[in-house]
PDB file of N, CA and C in Angstrom:
ATOM      1  N   MET A  21      15.660 -14.079  14.427  1.00  0.00           N
ATOM      2  CA  MET A  21      16.237 -13.132  13.474  1.00  0.00           C
ATOM      3  C   MET A  21      16.326 -13.806  12.103  1.00  0.00           C
ATOM      4  N   PHE A  22      16.022 -13.040  11.075  1.00  0.00           N
ATOM      5  CA  PHE A  22      16.048 -13.578   9.719  1.00  0.00           C
ATOM      6  C   PHE A  22      17.409 -13.350   9.080  1.00  0.00           C
ATOM      7  N   ALA A  23      17.922 -14.387   8.420  1.00  0.00           N
ATOM      8  CA  ALA A  23      19.139 -14.244   7.626  1.00  0.00           C
ATOM      9  C   ALA A  23      18.790 -13.622   6.280  1.00  0.00           C
ATOM     10  N   ILE A  24      17.593 -13.948   5.784  1.00  0.00           N
ATOM     11  CA  ILE A  24      17.088 -13.386   4.526  1.00  0.00           C
ATOM     12  C   ILE A  24      15.640 -12.970   4.750  1.00  0.00           C
ATOM     13  N   HIS A  25      15.327 -11.749   4.368  1.00  0.00           N
ATOM     14  CA  HIS A  25      13.948 -11.253   4.469  1.00  0.00           C
ATOM     15  C   HIS A  25      13.602 -10.568   3.148  1.00  0.00           C
ATOM     16  N   VAL A  26      12.603 -11.085   2.471  1.00  0.00           N
ATOM     17  CA  VAL A  26      12.124 -10.515   1.210  1.00  0.00           C
ATOM     18  C   VAL A  26      10.647 -10.190   1.399  1.00  0.00           C
ATOM     19  N   GLU A  27      10.267  -8.977   1.033  1.00  0.00           N
ATOM     20  CA  GLU A  27       8.878  -8.564   1.228  1.00  0.00           C
ATOM     21  C   GLU A  27       8.360  -7.844  -0.008  1.00  0.00           C
ATOM     22  N   ASN A  28       7.304  -8.416  -0.586  1.00  0.00           N
ATOM     23  CA  ASN A  28       6.601  -7.796  -1.712  1.00  0.00           C
ATOM     24  C   ASN A  28       7.525  -7.504  -2.895  1.00  0.00           C
ATOM     25  N   LEU A  29       8.370  -8.437  -3.235  1.00  0.00           N
ATOM     26  CA  LEU A  29       9.351  -8.276  -4.312  1.00  0.00           C
ATOM     27  C   LEU A  29       8.675  -8.331  -5.679  1.00  0.00           C
ATOM     28  N   VAL A  30       9.007  -7.373  -6.519  1.00  0.00           N
ATOM     29  CA  VAL A  30       8.465  -7.301  -7.877  1.00  0.00           C
ATOM     30  C   VAL A  30       9.625  -7.110  -8.842  1.00  0.00           C
ATOM     31  N   LYS A  31       9.601  -7.850  -9.959  1.00  0.00           N
ATOM     32  CA  LYS A  31      10.602  -7.687 -11.016  1.00  0.00           C
ATOM     33  C   LYS A  31       9.900  -7.822 -12.356  1.00  0.00           C
ATOM     34  N   THR A  32      10.173  -6.873 -13.240  1.00  0.00           N
ATOM     35  CA  THR A  32       9.576  -6.862 -14.569  1.00  0.00           C
ATOM     36  C   THR A  32      10.675  -6.770 -15.615  1.00  0.00           C
ATOM     37  N   TYR A  33      10.570  -7.586 -16.660  1.00  0.00           N
ATOM     38  CA  TYR A  33      11.449  -7.487 -17.825  1.00  0.00           C
ATOM     39  C   TYR A  33      10.590  -7.010 -18.983  1.00  0.00           C
ATOM     40  N   ASP A  34      10.968  -5.886 -19.576  1.00  0.00           N
ATOM     41  CA  ASP A  34      10.141  -5.228 -20.593  1.00  0.00           C
ATOM     42  C   ASP A  34       8.768  -4.982 -19.972  1.00  0.00           C
ATOM     43  N   SER A  35       7.731  -5.582 -20.489  1.00  0.00           N
ATOM     44  CA  SER A  35       6.410  -5.392 -19.882  1.00  0.00           C
ATOM     45  C   SER A  35       5.917  -6.666 -19.193  1.00  0.00           C
ATOM     46  N   ARG A  36       6.797  -7.666 -19.077  1.00  0.00           N
ATOM     47  CA  ARG A  36       6.411  -8.949 -18.476  1.00  0.00           C
ATOM     48  C   ARG A  36       6.844  -9.001 -17.012  1.00  0.00           C
ATOM     49  N   ARG A  37       5.887  -9.129 -16.113  1.00  0.00           N
ATOM     50  CA  ARG A  37       6.188  -9.221 -14.681  1.00  0.00           C
ATOM     51  C   ARG A  37       6.555 -10.671 -14.360  1.00  0.00           C
ATOM     52  N   VAL A  38       7.814 -10.905 -13.995  1.00  0.00           N
ATOM     53  CA  VAL A  38       8.284 -12.265 -13.728  1.00  0.00           C
ATOM     54  C   VAL A  38       8.240 -12.622 -12.246  1.00  0.00           C
ATOM     55  N   LEU A  39       8.310 -11.627 -11.374  1.00  0.00           N
ATOM     56  CA  LEU A  39       8.115 -11.836  -9.941  1.00  0.00           C
ATOM     57  C   LEU A  39       7.067 -10.828  -9.487  1.00  0.00           C
ATOM     58  N   ASP A  40       6.071 -11.298  -8.771  1.00  0.00           N
ATOM     59  CA  ASP A  40       4.950 -10.423  -8.410  1.00  0.00           C
ATOM     60  C   ASP A  40       4.570 -10.616  -6.942  1.00  0.00           C
ATOM     61  N   GLY A  41       5.106  -9.762  -6.085  1.00  0.00           N
ATOM     62  CA  GLY A  41       4.743  -9.805  -4.671  1.00  0.00           C
ATOM     63  C   GLY A  41       5.327 -10.973  -3.906  1.00  0.00           C
ATOM     64  N   VAL A  42       6.570 -11.327  -4.178  1.00  0.00           N
ATOM     65  CA  VAL A  42       7.217 -12.463  -3.509  1.00  0.00           C
ATOM     66  C   VAL A  42       7.573 -12.087  -2.074  1.00  0.00           C
ATOM     67  N   ASN A  43       7.241 -12.982  -1.140  1.00  0.00           N
ATOM     68  CA  ASN A  43       7.598 -12.831   0.265  1.00  0.00           C
ATOM     69  C   ASN A  43       8.359 -14.080   0.704  1.00  0.00           C
ATOM     70  N   LEU A  44       9.445 -13.881   1.449  1.00  0.00           N
ATOM     71  CA  LEU A  44      10.268 -15.010   1.897  1.00  0.00           C
ATOM     72  C   LEU A  44      11.022 -14.607   3.152  1.00  0.00           C
ATOM     73  N   ASP A  45      10.979 -15.460   4.169  1.00  0.00           N
ATOM     74  CA  ASP A  45      11.776 -15.281   5.379  1.00  0.00           C
ATOM     75  C   ASP A  45      12.554 -16.560   5.626  1.00  0.00           C
ATOM     76  N   VAL A  46      13.862 -16.440   5.754  1.00  0.00           N
ATOM     77  CA  VAL A  46      14.729 -17.573   6.063  1.00  0.00           C
ATOM     78  C   VAL A  46      15.459 -17.239   7.358  1.00  0.00           C
ATOM     79  N   THR A  47      15.235 -18.053   8.376  1.00  0.00           N
ATOM     80  CA  THR A  47      15.872 -17.863   9.672  1.00  0.00           C
ATOM     81  C   THR A  47      17.287 -18.421   9.631  1.00  0.00           C
ATOM     82  N   GLU A  48      18.169 -17.828  10.415  1.00  0.00           N
ATOM     83  CA  GLU A  48      19.549 -18.315  10.487  1.00  0.00           C
ATOM     84  C   GLU A  48      19.551 -19.808  10.794  1.00  0.00           C
ATOM     85  N   GLY A  49      20.363 -20.566  10.046  1.00  0.00           N
ATOM     86  CA  GLY A  49      20.484 -22.004  10.241  1.00  0.00           C
ATOM     87  C   GLY A  49      19.503 -22.831   9.435  1.00  0.00           C
ATOM     88  N   GLU A  50      18.513 -22.218   8.811  1.00  0.00           N
ATOM     89  CA  GLU A  50      17.553 -22.948   7.986  1.00  0.00           C
ATOM     90  C   GLU A  50      18.066 -23.075   6.557  1.00  0.00           C
ATOM     91  N   PHE A  51      17.609 -24.115   5.882  1.00  0.00           N
ATOM     92  CA  PHE A  51      17.933 -24.342   4.481  1.00  0.00           C
ATOM     93  C   PHE A  51      16.637 -24.416   3.691  1.00  0.00           C
ATOM     94  N   TYR A  52      16.649 -23.836   2.517  1.00  0.00           N
ATOM     95  CA  TYR A  52      15.486 -23.858   1.633  1.00  0.00           C
ATOM     96  C   TYR A  52      15.932 -24.279   0.245  1.00  0.00           C
ATOM     97  N   ALA A  53      15.024 -24.910  -0.480  1.00  0.00           N
ATOM     98  CA  ALA A  53      15.254 -25.246  -1.886  1.00  0.00           C
ATOM     99  C   ALA A  53      14.286 -24.415  -2.718  1.00  0.00           C
ATOM    100  N   LEU A  54      14.799 -23.834  -3.768  1.00  0.00           N
ATOM    101  CA  LEU A  54      13.985 -23.037  -4.676  1.00  0.00           C
ATOM    102  C   LEU A  54      13.729 -23.887  -5.913  1.00  0.00           C
ATOM    103  N   MET A  55      12.498 -24.350  -6.067  1.00  0.00           N
ATOM    104  CA  MET A  55      12.168 -25.272  -7.148  1.00  0.00           C
ATOM    105  C   MET A  55      11.012 -24.726  -7.970  1.00  0.00           C
ATOM    106  N   GLY A  56      11.032 -25.023  -9.254  1.00  0.00           N
ATOM    107  CA  GLY A  56       9.953 -24.609 -10.136  1.00  0.00           C
ATOM    108  C   GLY A  56      10.325 -24.891 -11.577  1.00  0.00           C
ATOM    109  N   PRO A  57       9.378 -24.751 -12.485  1.00  0.00           N
ATOM    110  CA  PRO A  57       9.648 -25.016 -13.900  1.00  0.00           C
ATOM    111  C   PRO A  57      10.545 -23.942 -14.518  1.00  0.00           C
ATOM    112  N   ASN A  58      11.059 -24.245 -15.693  1.00  0.00           N
ATOM    113  CA  ASN A  58      11.870 -23.271 -16.429  1.00  0.00           C
ATOM    114  C   ASN A  58      11.073 -21.992 -16.640  1.00  0.00           C
ATOM    115  N   GLY A  59      11.752 -20.862 -16.453  1.00  0.00           N
ATOM    116  CA  GLY A  59      11.118 -19.576 -16.698  1.00  0.00           C
ATOM    117  C   GLY A  59      10.235 -19.069 -15.575  1.00  0.00           C
ATOM    118  N   SER A  60      10.294 -19.703 -14.405  1.00  0.00           N
ATOM    119  CA  SER A  60       9.406 -19.290 -13.310  1.00  0.00           C
ATOM    120  C   SER A  60      10.000 -18.217 -12.407  1.00  0.00           C
ATOM    121  N   GLY A  61      11.270 -17.827 -12.635  1.00  0.00           N
ATOM    122  CA  GLY A  61      11.866 -16.737 -11.874  1.00  0.00           C
ATOM    123  C   GLY A  61      12.831 -17.152 -10.777  1.00  0.00           C
ATOM    124  N   LYS A  62      13.208 -18.419 -10.735  1.00  0.00           N
ATOM    125  CA  LYS A  62      14.117 -18.906  -9.690  1.00  0.00           C
ATOM    126  C   LYS A  62      15.456 -18.185  -9.720  1.00  0.00           C
ATOM    127  N   THR A  63      16.080 -18.111 -10.868  1.00  0.00           N
ATOM    128  CA  THR A  63      17.384 -17.458 -10.992  1.00  0.00           C
ATOM    129  C   THR A  63      17.266 -15.963 -10.749  1.00  0.00           C
ATOM    130  N   THR A  64      16.201 -15.357 -11.216  1.00  0.00           N
ATOM    131  CA  THR A  64      15.989 -13.926 -10.977  1.00  0.00           C
ATOM    132  C   THR A  64      15.870 -13.653  -9.485  1.00  0.00           C
ATOM    133  N   LEU A  65      15.091 -14.448  -8.767  1.00  0.00           N
ATOM    134  CA  LEU A  65      14.942 -14.272  -7.323  1.00  0.00           C
ATOM    135  C   LEU A  65      16.279 -14.445  -6.613  1.00  0.00           C
ATOM    136  N   ALA A  66      17.012 -15.499  -6.939  1.00  0.00           N
ATOM    137  CA  ALA A  66      18.315 -15.733  -6.310  1.00  0.00           C
ATOM    138  C   ALA A  66      19.289 -14.603  -6.627  1.00  0.00           C
ATOM    139  N   SER A  67      19.261 -14.085  -7.842  1.00  0.00           N
ATOM    140  CA  SER A  67      20.153 -12.988  -8.234  1.00  0.00           C
ATOM    141  C   SER A  67      19.822 -11.693  -7.495  1.00  0.00           C
ATOM    142  N   ILE A  68      18.564 -11.439  -7.255  1.00  0.00           N
ATOM    143  CA  ILE A  68      18.176 -10.244  -6.498  1.00  0.00           C
ATOM    144  C   ILE A  68      18.588 -10.390  -5.035  1.00  0.00           C
ATOM    145  N   ILE A  69      18.377 -11.556  -4.454  1.00  0.00           N
ATOM    146  CA  ILE A  69      18.785 -11.787  -3.063  1.00  0.00           C
ATOM    147  C   ILE A  69      20.293 -11.627  -2.915  1.00  0.00           C
ATOM    148  N   ALA A  70      21.054 -12.090  -3.902  1.00  0.00           N
ATOM    149  CA  ALA A  70      22.519 -11.991  -3.861  1.00  0.00           C
ATOM    150  C   ALA A  70      23.025 -10.619  -4.297  1.00  0.00           C
ATOM    151  N   ALA A  71      22.126  -9.720  -4.633  1.00  0.00           N
ATOM    152  CA  ALA A  71      22.452  -8.346  -5.056  1.00  0.00           C
ATOM    153  C   ALA A  71      23.191  -8.290  -6.385  1.00  0.00           C
ATOM    154  N   VAL A  72      22.984  -9.300  -7.224  1.00  0.00           N
ATOM    155  CA  VAL A  72      23.551  -9.299  -8.568  1.00  0.00           C
ATOM    156  C   VAL A  72      22.641  -8.505  -9.506  1.00  0.00           C
ATOM    157  N   LYS A  73      21.335  -8.606  -9.284  1.00  0.00           N
ATOM    158  CA  LYS A  73      20.338  -7.848 -10.044  1.00  0.00           C
ATOM    159  C   LYS A  73      19.551  -6.982  -9.071  1.00  0.00           C
ATOM    160  N   THR A  74      18.866  -5.975  -9.610  1.00  0.00           N
ATOM    161  CA  THR A  74      18.051  -5.100  -8.769  1.00  0.00           C
ATOM    162  C   THR A  74      16.571  -5.392  -8.973  1.00  0.00           C
ATOM    163  N   GLN A  75      15.808  -5.128  -7.946  1.00  0.00           N
ATOM    164  CA  GLN A  75      14.360  -5.266  -8.064  1.00  0.00           C
ATOM    165  C   GLN A  75      13.775  -3.999  -8.664  1.00  0.00           C
ATOM    166  N   ASP A  76      12.500  -4.045  -9.036  1.00  0.00           N
ATOM    167  CA  ASP A  76      11.814  -2.855  -9.561  1.00  0.00           C
ATOM    168  C   ASP A  76      11.484  -1.916  -8.423  1.00  0.00           C
TER     169      ASP A  76
END
């Protein structure tokens, strides 16, 4: 069973697509690190998973 399931996630700000078709499955008890350069969408992805922001 997945604790987190993300499928084909898309997020656009103005006309810039910052997340394009993101897929992620995290099983209960697993830990993941979200790493990447500035502006790559890490905070946006985490905010959508936490239901702070909405996806497109």
